[in-house]
Structure formats: C-alpha cells, structure tokens
C-alpha cells in the first residue's frame, strides 16, 4: 500500500511536467494556425457547406418518392443514430488536431468539383437567361429546338401527357446540356455553359484563396442568400391554387411505408448526403477554431439548422407540386413521371 501511494504521489508530481509539452504544442499550433474572425463566421461556414442541393433538391425528391410525411420519421432516426455522431466526430477531430487532411481533401474536392460546379453553372446560366430576356425560352414550345413531344404544362389540364415531355424537361436535355449518348460520345462544348463553368471556378477560388480570412466574409452571402430565395419561393408557392394539397401530402405520413427497408436505406443515404461527413471539409473548417471551443454545441446547432432547412425546403417544393397537381388534374404522386422529382421551378 505504501509503494502504491508513493507511485500515485510521483505521478501527480509528474503530471504538470507531462502536460507542459502538450500545452506548449497546442499554443504553438494556435499561434501558427489561422482562426475564424468570429464564431458566427464558423457557424455560417459549416451551414453553408452542409446546406446545398442535398437539402433543397434531393431531400424533397426522396421524400416525394418514399411516401411524403412517412419519410420524416426514418430521416430523424438516422440523424440521431448516424448523422449527428459522425458530424460531431469530424468537428472534434479537426479542432483537436488543428489541421485538415492535406492533399486528401484536394483529391476529394477535385472529383466533387467535376459535377457540383457543373450543376451550379447550370443554375448560373438559367439566372442569366431569366434576367436578360423578357420571355424565357423554356416557357413555350415555339422554339426551333422543340420536338413534337414538347407540351406546355399550363395547357396540360387533362393529365393525358402520356410519354410527352414537359417544356422544362425537354429544354434541359436539348437546349441546356445537350446530353450525349454515352462516354464514347463526348459531344461538343457549349460556349455559354463553358463561360458559366469558368465563372463558378473563379468565384470558388477567390472565396477560398486566403483561408478563413476570405471564406469567412463570403459565407455571410453564400449561407444566407439561399434562405432568402427559399422564403420568396415559399411565399409564392403557398399563394398558388392547390398548394394546400401538396403540403397536406408532405405532412401526412403513411405508416405502412415504414415497413419498407428501402425507405430506411434512403433515409440513411439522405442524412449523410445532407450533412456531408466523410469529405474532410468539416475537419478543415473546425481546425480554425480555438482548441477549447465547444464543438459539441456547434454540431447540435449546425446539424439542427441543416435538417430544418431540409424540412423547410419540403414546403417550398410540395406547395409547387400541389399547384402542378391542380393544373394537370392529377394526384400528387402522379405529377412527376417515373416518380423522379426534377426541379419544378423551371416550370
């Protein structure tokens, strides 16, 4: 007993000496590593990263495909048992090690930029055309590129479109992206889309080139503007005839769908797609925090806002689907062909 007591006292005496190098290393890392100017910049950066098309587009699409309100239950369960723990783990690791994953994140982002920036370039192209022209070309079927399959959604009141395409779908395939037949047919370069894609890459570069000093200022725009746009679309959507029908479909759960394992699988996929763990971005963002920052609270706040954004986006999309259902005289689950939701706002 005496020997054990002596060992315990010795360890107590050595503890400050053992902690001193670690504390010095932490202080040196904090001095060398850039920091976020304010806590709000970090929160907005995480929200801006997590809130993307996975919330605004993919979540309503998956929700529509798997029974509307019934999908919200497995979605919340997967958030609690899978998404939130991994989200918190990445924030904690980045904050503890005060570093990202180096070349690994460059490798990951290279592949992500290949398709994500292309999607944003499509959005930029639509914005430019919408602003620069009095009548957008995809609003009618009177253009030279339209085929006999083109139909104006506003005139499709009998719901007998069969295999015909709505105007936005056809224009997106023929006019905007000119999709090829496969990998062996690369097709040509559309100059307008190439300019939009180059513009997106330039914006991304200048948003990140000075680390948190530049991205911390950019997130005040990129993380808040989507909520302004969603609010405008929601106000417009709920004032349209038939909007209540779509919202009712969204909020009314069909509990029989919970017996389908595909619904739970889709919920797990969606929660990871939405929160974005595993890409290394959360590691990099949290590495600019102070070592003693409460990252658990940050994980709760940002993941909650992320999921509430998905829920909010559902109202925006389903109110518009209710309007489309009113126009076409179809049920909500029959508005979109093949049960695959495209963006209804190009209509």
mmCIF file of C-alpha atoms in Angstrom:
data_model
loop_
_atom_site.group_PDB
_atom_site.id
_atom_site.type_symbol
_atom_site.label_atom_id
_atom_site.label_comp_id
_atom_site.label_asym_id
_atom_site.label_seq_id
_atom_site.Cartn_x
_atom_site.Cartn_y
_atom_site.Cartn_z
ATOM 1 C CA UNK A 1 0.000 0.000 0.000
ATOM 2 C CA UNK A 2 2.843 2.362 0.843
ATOM 3 C CA UNK A 3 4.529 1.691 -2.502
ATOM 4 C CA UNK A 4 1.282 2.300 -4.393
ATOM 5 C CA UNK A 5 0.775 5.563 -2.510
ATOM 6 C CA UNK A 6 4.304 6.670 -3.410
ATOM 7 C CA UNK A 7 3.709 5.833 -7.083
ATOM 8 C CA UNK A 8 0.466 7.822 -7.037
ATOM 9 C CA UNK A 9 2.194 10.834 -5.482
ATOM 10 C CA UNK A 10 5.012 10.550 -8.033
ATOM 11 C CA UNK A 11 2.540 10.502 -10.933
ATOM 12 C CA UNK A 12 0.803 13.543 -9.504
ATOM 13 C CA UNK A 13 4.130 15.375 -9.366
ATOM 14 C CA UNK A 14 4.979 14.374 -12.935
ATOM 15 C CA UNK A 15 1.554 15.275 -14.366
ATOM 16 C CA UNK A 16 2.305 19.017 -14.758
ATOM 17 C CA UNK A 17 5.625 18.175 -16.398
ATOM 18 C CA UNK A 18 3.915 15.774 -18.814
ATOM 19 C CA UNK A 19 1.197 18.290 -19.686
ATOM 20 C CA UNK A 20 3.631 21.153 -20.267
ATOM 21 C CA UNK A 21 4.936 19.962 -23.687
ATOM 22 C CA UNK A 22 1.402 19.186 -24.838
ATOM 23 C CA UNK A 23 0.163 22.617 -23.764
ATOM 24 C CA UNK A 24 3.133 24.271 -25.438
ATOM 25 C CA UNK A 25 2.438 22.358 -28.651
ATOM 26 C CA UNK A 26 -1.213 23.429 -28.541
ATOM 27 C CA UNK A 27 -0.258 27.073 -28.017
ATOM 28 C CA UNK A 28 2.268 26.926 -30.859
ATOM 29 C CA UNK A 29 -0.351 25.354 -33.152
ATOM 30 C CA UNK A 30 -2.871 28.028 -32.182
ATOM 31 C CA UNK A 31 -0.373 30.767 -32.987
ATOM 32 C CA UNK A 32 0.588 29.345 -36.394
ATOM 33 C CA UNK A 33 -2.923 28.343 -37.474
ATOM 34 C CA UNK A 34 -5.316 30.940 -38.832
ATOM 35 C CA UNK A 35 -8.534 31.462 -36.927
ATOM 36 C CA UNK A 36 -12.078 32.473 -37.699
ATOM 37 C CA UNK A 37 -12.603 36.162 -37.009
ATOM 38 C CA UNK A 38 -15.858 35.425 -35.164
ATOM 39 C CA UNK A 39 -17.769 32.370 -34.023
ATOM 40 C CA UNK A 40 -20.610 33.312 -36.367
ATOM 41 C CA UNK A 41 -18.315 33.010 -39.386
ATOM 42 C CA UNK A 42 -17.504 29.422 -38.464
ATOM 43 C CA UNK A 43 -21.155 28.519 -37.936
ATOM 44 C CA UNK A 44 -22.129 30.115 -41.241
ATOM 45 C CA UNK A 45 -19.274 28.311 -42.999
ATOM 46 C CA UNK A 46 -20.457 24.930 -41.698
ATOM 47 C CA UNK A 47 -24.080 25.739 -42.518
ATOM 48 C CA UNK A 48 -23.089 26.976 -45.964
ATOM 49 C CA UNK A 49 -21.187 23.745 -46.595
ATOM 50 C CA UNK A 50 -23.878 21.412 -45.286
ATOM 51 C CA UNK A 51 -26.892 23.200 -46.775
ATOM 52 C CA UNK A 52 -26.782 22.534 -50.501
ATOM 53 C CA UNK A 53 -28.732 20.753 -53.203
ATOM 54 C CA UNK A 54 -28.976 17.764 -50.894
ATOM 55 C CA UNK A 55 -31.381 19.785 -48.766
ATOM 56 C CA UNK A 56 -33.117 21.950 -51.322
ATOM 57 C CA UNK A 57 -33.497 19.456 -54.137
ATOM 58 C CA UNK A 58 -32.621 15.903 -53.102
ATOM 59 C CA UNK A 59 -34.499 15.772 -49.787
ATOM 60 C CA UNK A 60 -37.887 16.743 -51.295
ATOM 61 C CA UNK A 61 -37.200 14.335 -54.151
ATOM 62 C CA UNK A 62 -36.514 11.389 -51.838
ATOM 63 C CA UNK A 63 -39.405 12.413 -49.599
ATOM 64 C CA UNK A 64 -41.722 12.510 -52.615
ATOM 65 C CA UNK A 65 -40.545 9.102 -53.776
ATOM 66 C CA UNK A 66 -40.977 7.419 -50.390
ATOM 67 C CA UNK A 67 -44.408 8.499 -49.272
ATOM 68 C CA UNK A 68 -44.180 12.122 -48.194
ATOM 69 C CA UNK A 69 -44.512 12.624 -44.437
ATOM 70 C CA UNK A 70 -43.702 8.990 -43.632
ATOM 71 C CA UNK A 71 -40.114 9.609 -44.721
ATOM 72 C CA UNK A 72 -39.580 12.208 -41.975
ATOM 73 C CA UNK A 73 -39.619 9.545 -39.243
ATOM 74 C CA UNK A 74 -36.705 7.397 -40.502
ATOM 75 C CA UNK A 75 -34.930 10.604 -41.501
ATOM 76 C CA UNK A 76 -34.933 11.860 -37.894
ATOM 77 C CA UNK A 77 -33.947 8.433 -36.557
ATOM 78 C CA UNK A 78 -30.959 8.257 -38.898
ATOM 79 C CA UNK A 79 -29.973 11.771 -37.882
ATOM 80 C CA UNK A 80 -29.793 10.782 -34.216
ATOM 81 C CA UNK A 81 -28.047 7.417 -34.571
ATOM 82 C CA UNK A 82 -25.780 8.108 -37.531
ATOM 83 C CA UNK A 83 -25.572 11.601 -38.956
ATOM 84 C CA UNK A 84 -25.141 13.681 -35.805
ATOM 85 C CA UNK A 85 -22.476 11.449 -34.154
ATOM 86 C CA UNK A 86 -20.305 11.448 -37.284
ATOM 87 C CA UNK A 87 -20.854 15.174 -37.775
ATOM 88 C CA UNK A 88 -19.704 15.831 -34.207
ATOM 89 C CA UNK A 89 -16.763 13.439 -34.580
ATOM 90 C CA UNK A 90 -15.363 15.295 -37.585
ATOM 91 C CA UNK A 91 -15.701 18.688 -35.912
ATOM 92 C CA UNK A 92 -13.970 17.374 -32.793
ATOM 93 C CA UNK A 93 -11.104 15.735 -34.706
ATOM 94 C CA UNK A 94 -10.402 18.829 -36.767
ATOM 95 C CA UNK A 95 -10.467 21.075 -33.716
ATOM 96 C CA UNK A 96 -8.238 18.741 -31.687
ATOM 97 C CA UNK A 97 -5.560 18.185 -34.332
ATOM 98 C CA UNK A 98 -5.776 21.773 -35.643
ATOM 99 C CA UNK A 99 -5.292 20.542 -39.201
ATOM 100 C CA UNK A 100 -7.183 19.153 -42.147
ATOM 101 C CA UNK A 101 -6.340 16.074 -44.208
ATOM 102 C CA UNK A 102 -3.889 17.843 -46.518
ATOM 103 C CA UNK A 103 -3.651 16.512 -50.030
ATOM 104 C CA UNK A 104 -6.512 14.127 -49.344
ATOM 105 C CA UNK A 105 -9.087 16.902 -49.333
ATOM 106 C CA UNK A 106 -7.627 18.304 -52.566
ATOM 107 C CA UNK A 107 -8.074 14.892 -54.161
ATOM 108 C CA UNK A 108 -11.673 14.621 -52.913
ATOM 109 C CA UNK A 109 -12.622 18.157 -53.928
ATOM 110 C CA UNK A 110 -11.275 17.606 -57.438
ATOM 111 C CA UNK A 111 -13.835 14.874 -58.056
ATOM 112 C CA UNK A 112 -16.638 16.768 -56.321
ATOM 113 C CA UNK A 113 -15.982 19.903 -58.375
ATOM 114 C CA UNK A 114 -16.375 17.927 -61.596
ATOM 115 C CA UNK A 115 -20.125 17.562 -61.095
ATOM 116 C CA UNK A 116 -21.087 20.078 -58.387
ATOM 117 C CA UNK A 117 -19.625 23.076 -60.171
ATOM 118 C CA UNK A 118 -21.315 21.919 -63.365
ATOM 119 C CA UNK A 119 -24.681 21.930 -61.584
ATOM 120 C CA UNK A 120 -24.030 25.426 -60.228
ATOM 121 C CA UNK A 121 -23.013 26.518 -63.733
ATOM 122 C CA UNK A 122 -26.420 25.354 -64.995
ATOM 123 C CA UNK A 123 -28.071 27.470 -62.304
ATOM 124 C CA UNK A 124 -25.966 30.491 -63.267
ATOM 125 C CA UNK A 125 -26.952 30.017 -66.897
ATOM 126 C CA UNK A 126 -30.645 29.896 -66.005
ATOM 127 C CA UNK A 127 -30.293 33.047 -63.889
ATOM 128 C CA UNK A 128 -28.575 34.972 -66.682
ATOM 129 C CA UNK A 129 -31.176 33.941 -69.261
ATOM 130 C CA UNK A 130 -34.040 34.723 -66.880
ATOM 131 C CA UNK A 131 -32.725 38.229 -66.242
ATOM 132 C CA UNK A 132 -31.553 39.102 -69.746
ATOM 133 C CA UNK A 133 -34.662 38.024 -71.680
ATOM 134 C CA UNK A 134 -38.247 39.207 -71.299
ATOM 135 C CA UNK A 135 -39.621 35.755 -72.129
ATOM 136 C CA UNK A 136 -37.511 32.788 -71.111
ATOM 137 C CA UNK A 137 -37.068 30.307 -73.993
ATOM 138 C CA UNK A 138 -38.200 27.265 -71.996
ATOM 139 C CA UNK A 139 -41.617 28.784 -71.224
ATOM 140 C CA UNK A 140 -43.061 27.935 -74.648
ATOM 141 C CA UNK A 141 -42.910 25.253 -77.327
ATOM 142 C CA UNK A 142 -42.387 27.730 -80.181
ATOM 143 C CA UNK A 143 -38.601 27.412 -80.348
ATOM 144 C CA UNK A 144 -36.665 25.832 -83.201
ATOM 145 C CA UNK A 145 -35.214 23.101 -80.987
ATOM 146 C CA UNK A 146 -38.574 21.891 -79.612
ATOM 147 C CA UNK A 147 -39.807 18.485 -80.738
ATOM 148 C CA UNK A 148 -43.383 17.200 -81.154
ATOM 149 C CA UNK A 149 -43.047 15.735 -77.661
ATOM 150 C CA UNK A 150 -42.954 19.234 -76.167
ATOM 151 C CA UNK A 151 -46.047 20.289 -74.249
ATOM 152 C CA UNK A 152 -46.860 23.398 -72.277
ATOM 153 C CA UNK A 153 -47.567 22.431 -68.677
ATOM 154 C CA UNK A 154 -50.126 25.222 -68.297
ATOM 155 C CA UNK A 155 -52.232 23.720 -71.094
ATOM 156 C CA UNK A 156 -51.933 20.149 -69.875
ATOM 157 C CA UNK A 157 -55.124 20.281 -67.804
ATOM 158 C CA UNK A 158 -56.478 16.852 -68.685
ATOM 159 C CA UNK A 159 -53.451 14.925 -67.436
ATOM 160 C CA UNK A 160 -53.095 12.930 -70.655
ATOM 161 C CA UNK A 161 -49.485 13.715 -71.430
ATOM 162 C CA UNK A 162 -48.537 10.027 -71.608
ATOM 163 C CA UNK A 163 -44.985 9.871 -72.901
ATOM 164 C CA UNK A 164 -44.730 13.528 -73.799
ATOM 165 C CA UNK A 165 -42.238 15.779 -72.114
ATOM 166 C CA UNK A 166 -42.991 18.976 -70.288
ATOM 167 C CA UNK A 167 -41.274 22.040 -71.698
ATOM 168 C CA UNK A 168 -38.631 22.435 -68.948
ATOM 169 C CA UNK A 169 -37.588 18.782 -69.158
ATOM 170 C CA UNK A 170 -37.098 18.870 -72.911
ATOM 171 C CA UNK A 171 -35.249 22.172 -72.901
ATOM 172 C CA UNK A 172 -32.958 20.992 -70.122
ATOM 173 C CA UNK A 173 -31.988 17.974 -72.194
ATOM 174 C CA UNK A 174 -31.848 19.570 -75.651
ATOM 175 C CA UNK A 175 -31.081 23.245 -75.140
ATOM 176 C CA UNK A 176 -29.108 23.457 -71.933
ATOM 177 C CA UNK A 177 -26.818 20.458 -71.558
ATOM 178 C CA UNK A 178 -27.106 18.728 -74.951
ATOM 179 C CA UNK A 179 -26.642 15.324 -73.306
ATOM 180 C CA UNK A 180 -24.595 12.784 -75.252
ATOM 181 C CA UNK A 181 -25.396 9.124 -75.814
ATOM 182 C CA UNK A 182 -22.618 7.863 -73.519
ATOM 183 C CA UNK A 183 -18.957 8.060 -72.516
ATOM 184 C CA UNK A 184 -17.850 7.214 -76.035
ATOM 185 C CA UNK A 185 -19.671 10.314 -77.318
ATOM 186 C CA UNK A 186 -18.208 13.350 -75.552
ATOM 187 C CA UNK A 187 -20.073 15.828 -77.727
ATOM 188 C CA UNK A 188 -19.095 19.425 -78.309
ATOM 189 C CA UNK A 189 -18.511 22.353 -75.978
ATOM 190 C CA UNK A 190 -21.363 24.799 -75.460
ATOM 191 C CA UNK A 191 -19.638 28.218 -75.179
ATOM 192 C CA UNK A 192 -22.233 29.763 -72.865
ATOM 193 C CA UNK A 193 -22.025 26.838 -70.445
ATOM 194 C CA UNK A 194 -18.221 26.877 -70.586
ATOM 195 C CA UNK A 195 -18.219 30.558 -69.591
ATOM 196 C CA UNK A 196 -20.614 29.874 -66.711
ATOM 197 C CA UNK A 197 -18.479 26.964 -65.506
ATOM 198 C CA UNK A 198 -15.308 29.063 -65.637
ATOM 199 C CA UNK A 199 -17.103 31.798 -63.691
ATOM 200 C CA UNK A 200 -18.058 29.319 -60.958
ATOM 201 C CA UNK A 201 -14.473 28.066 -60.630
ATOM 202 C CA UNK A 202 -13.172 31.639 -60.356
ATOM 203 C CA UNK A 203 -15.704 32.514 -57.645
ATOM 204 C CA UNK A 204 -14.821 29.374 -55.672
ATOM 205 C CA UNK A 205 -11.118 30.144 -55.939
ATOM 206 C CA UNK A 206 -11.373 33.703 -54.669
ATOM 207 C CA UNK A 207 -13.713 32.580 -51.892
ATOM 208 C CA UNK A 208 -11.054 30.211 -50.547
ATOM 209 C CA UNK A 209 -7.666 31.599 -51.535
ATOM 210 C CA UNK A 210 -6.986 33.314 -48.179
ATOM 211 C CA UNK A 211 -8.466 30.625 -45.973
ATOM 212 C CA UNK A 212 -10.831 31.814 -43.235
ATOM 213 C CA UNK A 213 -9.997 35.449 -43.966
ATOM 214 C CA UNK A 214 -11.734 35.335 -47.344
ATOM 215 C CA UNK A 215 -14.200 32.485 -46.843
ATOM 216 C CA UNK A 216 -15.285 33.976 -43.521
ATOM 217 C CA UNK A 217 -16.535 37.045 -45.372
ATOM 218 C CA UNK A 218 -18.015 35.139 -48.289
ATOM 219 C CA UNK A 219 -20.193 32.895 -46.096
ATOM 220 C CA UNK A 220 -22.236 35.895 -44.980
ATOM 221 C CA UNK A 221 -23.605 35.861 -48.536
ATOM 222 C CA UNK A 222 -23.463 32.208 -49.562
ATOM 223 C CA UNK A 223 -25.012 30.900 -46.334
ATOM 224 C CA UNK A 224 -27.827 33.458 -46.070
ATOM 225 C CA UNK A 225 -28.973 34.090 -49.648
ATOM 226 C CA UNK A 226 -30.421 30.553 -50.050
ATOM 227 C CA UNK A 227 -32.781 31.215 -47.142
ATOM 228 C CA UNK A 228 -33.916 34.481 -48.691
ATOM 229 C CA UNK A 229 -34.595 32.751 -52.011
ATOM 230 C CA UNK A 230 -36.379 29.838 -50.327
ATOM 231 C CA UNK A 231 -38.562 32.257 -48.379
ATOM 232 C CA UNK A 232 -39.521 34.087 -51.574
ATOM 233 C CA UNK A 233 -40.338 30.814 -53.311
ATOM 234 C CA UNK A 234 -42.379 29.628 -50.327
ATOM 235 C CA UNK A 235 -44.445 32.816 -50.232
ATOM 236 C CA UNK A 236 -45.071 32.462 -53.942
ATOM 237 C CA UNK A 237 -45.809 28.740 -53.647
ATOM 238 C CA UNK A 238 -48.389 28.916 -50.854
ATOM 239 C CA UNK A 239 -50.327 31.608 -52.721
ATOM 240 C CA UNK A 240 -50.843 29.332 -55.738
ATOM 241 C CA UNK A 241 -54.040 27.290 -56.138
ATOM 242 C CA UNK A 242 -53.629 23.705 -54.980
ATOM 243 C CA UNK A 243 -50.676 24.452 -52.687
ATOM 244 C CA UNK A 244 -52.551 23.107 -49.657
ATOM 245 C CA UNK A 245 -52.957 19.763 -51.415
ATOM 246 C CA UNK A 246 -49.208 19.392 -51.819
ATOM 247 C CA UNK A 247 -48.441 20.457 -48.250
ATOM 248 C CA UNK A 248 -51.049 18.005 -46.935
ATOM 249 C CA UNK A 249 -49.352 15.197 -48.869
ATOM 250 C CA UNK A 250 -45.995 16.280 -47.444
ATOM 251 C CA UNK A 251 -47.125 16.305 -43.801
ATOM 252 C CA UNK A 252 -49.441 13.275 -43.847
ATOM 253 C CA UNK A 253 -47.457 10.103 -43.062
ATOM 254 C CA UNK A 254 -48.296 6.715 -44.486
ATOM 255 C CA UNK A 255 -47.029 4.497 -41.677
ATOM 256 C CA UNK A 256 -47.209 1.379 -43.841
ATOM 257 C CA UNK A 257 -44.185 2.694 -45.750
ATOM 258 C CA UNK A 258 -42.084 2.281 -42.599
ATOM 259 C CA UNK A 259 -42.112 -1.472 -43.187
ATOM 260 C CA UNK A 260 -40.169 -0.988 -46.403
ATOM 261 C CA UNK A 261 -36.386 -1.298 -45.815
ATOM 262 C CA UNK A 262 -35.770 0.856 -48.883
ATOM 263 C CA UNK A 263 -37.296 3.823 -47.045
ATOM 264 C CA UNK A 264 -34.840 3.421 -44.160
ATOM 265 C CA UNK A 265 -31.959 2.923 -46.563
ATOM 266 C CA UNK A 266 -32.933 6.084 -48.432
ATOM 267 C CA UNK A 267 -33.179 7.992 -45.140
ATOM 268 C CA UNK A 268 -29.672 6.905 -44.119
ATOM 269 C CA UNK A 269 -28.290 7.853 -47.522
ATOM 270 C CA UNK A 270 -30.012 11.219 -47.424
ATOM 271 C CA UNK A 271 -28.816 12.175 -43.937
ATOM 272 C CA UNK A 272 -25.188 11.504 -44.873
ATOM 273 C CA UNK A 273 -25.617 13.220 -48.225
ATOM 274 C CA UNK A 274 -27.150 16.229 -46.486
ATOM 275 C CA UNK A 275 -24.771 16.686 -43.532
ATOM 276 C CA UNK A 276 -21.694 15.820 -45.586
ATOM 277 C CA UNK A 277 -19.445 13.893 -43.177
ATOM 278 C CA UNK A 278 -16.564 11.945 -44.659
ATOM 279 C CA UNK A 279 -15.404 14.544 -47.179
ATOM 280 C CA UNK A 280 -12.845 16.177 -44.890
ATOM 281 C CA UNK A 281 -14.406 19.630 -45.170
ATOM 282 C CA UNK A 282 -15.692 19.644 -41.587
ATOM 283 C CA UNK A 283 -12.202 18.682 -40.407
ATOM 284 C CA UNK A 284 -10.708 21.636 -42.245
ATOM 285 C CA UNK A 285 -13.338 24.141 -41.103
ATOM 286 C CA UNK A 286 -13.158 23.176 -37.426
ATOM 287 C CA UNK A 287 -9.346 23.240 -37.463
ATOM 288 C CA UNK A 288 -9.519 27.040 -37.459
ATOM 289 C CA UNK A 289 -11.334 27.058 -34.094
ATOM 290 C CA UNK A 290 -9.801 27.533 -30.680
ATOM 291 C CA UNK A 291 -8.751 24.292 -29.022
ATOM 292 C CA UNK A 292 -11.274 24.703 -26.191
ATOM 293 C CA UNK A 293 -14.200 25.648 -28.416
ATOM 294 C CA UNK A 294 -17.473 23.859 -27.606
ATOM 295 C CA UNK A 295 -17.683 21.795 -30.792
ATOM 296 C CA UNK A 296 -20.486 19.623 -29.383
ATOM 297 C CA UNK A 297 -22.768 22.634 -29.207
ATOM 298 C CA UNK A 298 -21.676 23.658 -32.706
ATOM 299 C CA UNK A 299 -22.552 20.197 -34.031
ATOM 300 C CA UNK A 300 -26.014 20.346 -32.457
ATOM 301 C CA UNK A 301 -26.719 23.849 -33.791
ATOM 302 C CA UNK A 302 -25.490 23.343 -37.345
ATOM 303 C CA UNK A 303 -26.951 19.860 -37.860
ATOM 304 C CA UNK A 304 -30.308 21.026 -36.488
ATOM 305 C CA UNK A 305 -30.342 24.029 -38.824
ATOM 306 C CA UNK A 306 -29.374 21.739 -41.685
ATOM 307 C CA UNK A 307 -32.268 19.344 -41.095
ATOM 308 C CA UNK A 308 -34.735 22.185 -40.502
ATOM 309 C CA UNK A 309 -33.646 23.607 -43.855
ATOM 310 C CA UNK A 310 -34.490 20.293 -45.499
ATOM 311 C CA UNK A 311 -37.885 20.332 -43.797
ATOM 312 C CA UNK A 312 -38.446 23.944 -44.867
ATOM 313 C CA UNK A 313 -37.471 23.127 -48.453
ATOM 314 C CA UNK A 314 -40.116 20.426 -48.458
ATOM 315 C CA UNK A 315 -42.825 23.063 -48.015
ATOM 316 C CA UNK A 316 -41.402 25.028 -50.934
ATOM 317 C CA UNK A 317 -41.304 22.046 -53.289
ATOM 318 C CA UNK A 318 -44.556 20.359 -52.277
ATOM 319 C CA UNK A 319 -46.580 23.574 -52.431
ATOM 320 C CA UNK A 320 -45.437 23.870 -56.045
ATOM 321 C CA UNK A 321 -46.245 20.208 -56.671
ATOM 322 C CA UNK A 322 -49.741 20.878 -55.341
ATOM 323 C CA UNK A 323 -50.075 23.668 -57.881
ATOM 324 C CA UNK A 324 -48.894 21.354 -60.664
ATOM 325 C CA UNK A 325 -51.396 18.758 -59.454
ATOM 326 C CA UNK A 326 -54.163 21.350 -59.643
ATOM 327 C CA UNK A 327 -53.188 22.290 -63.201
ATOM 328 C CA UNK A 328 -52.877 18.764 -64.540
ATOM 329 C CA UNK A 329 -55.788 17.305 -62.567
ATOM 330 C CA UNK A 330 -53.564 14.516 -61.246
ATOM 331 C CA UNK A 331 -52.794 13.143 -57.821
ATOM 332 C CA UNK A 332 -49.640 14.419 -56.131
ATOM 333 C CA UNK A 333 -47.852 11.098 -56.560
ATOM 334 C CA UNK A 334 -48.646 11.123 -60.293
ATOM 335 C CA UNK A 335 -47.462 14.634 -61.156
ATOM 336 C CA UNK A 336 -43.874 13.609 -61.883
ATOM 337 C CA UNK A 337 -43.238 10.855 -64.412
ATOM 338 C CA UNK A 338 -41.464 7.715 -63.152
ATOM 339 C CA UNK A 339 -41.683 9.083 -59.595
ATOM 340 C CA UNK A 340 -38.434 11.016 -60.135
ATOM 341 C CA UNK A 341 -38.656 14.614 -58.983
ATOM 342 C CA UNK A 342 -36.911 17.202 -61.115
ATOM 343 C CA UNK A 343 -36.820 20.824 -60.076
ATOM 344 C CA UNK A 344 -40.383 22.113 -60.541
ATOM 345 C CA UNK A 345 -39.312 25.758 -60.531
ATOM 346 C CA UNK A 346 -38.016 25.614 -64.099
ATOM 347 C CA UNK A 347 -41.709 25.379 -64.961
#
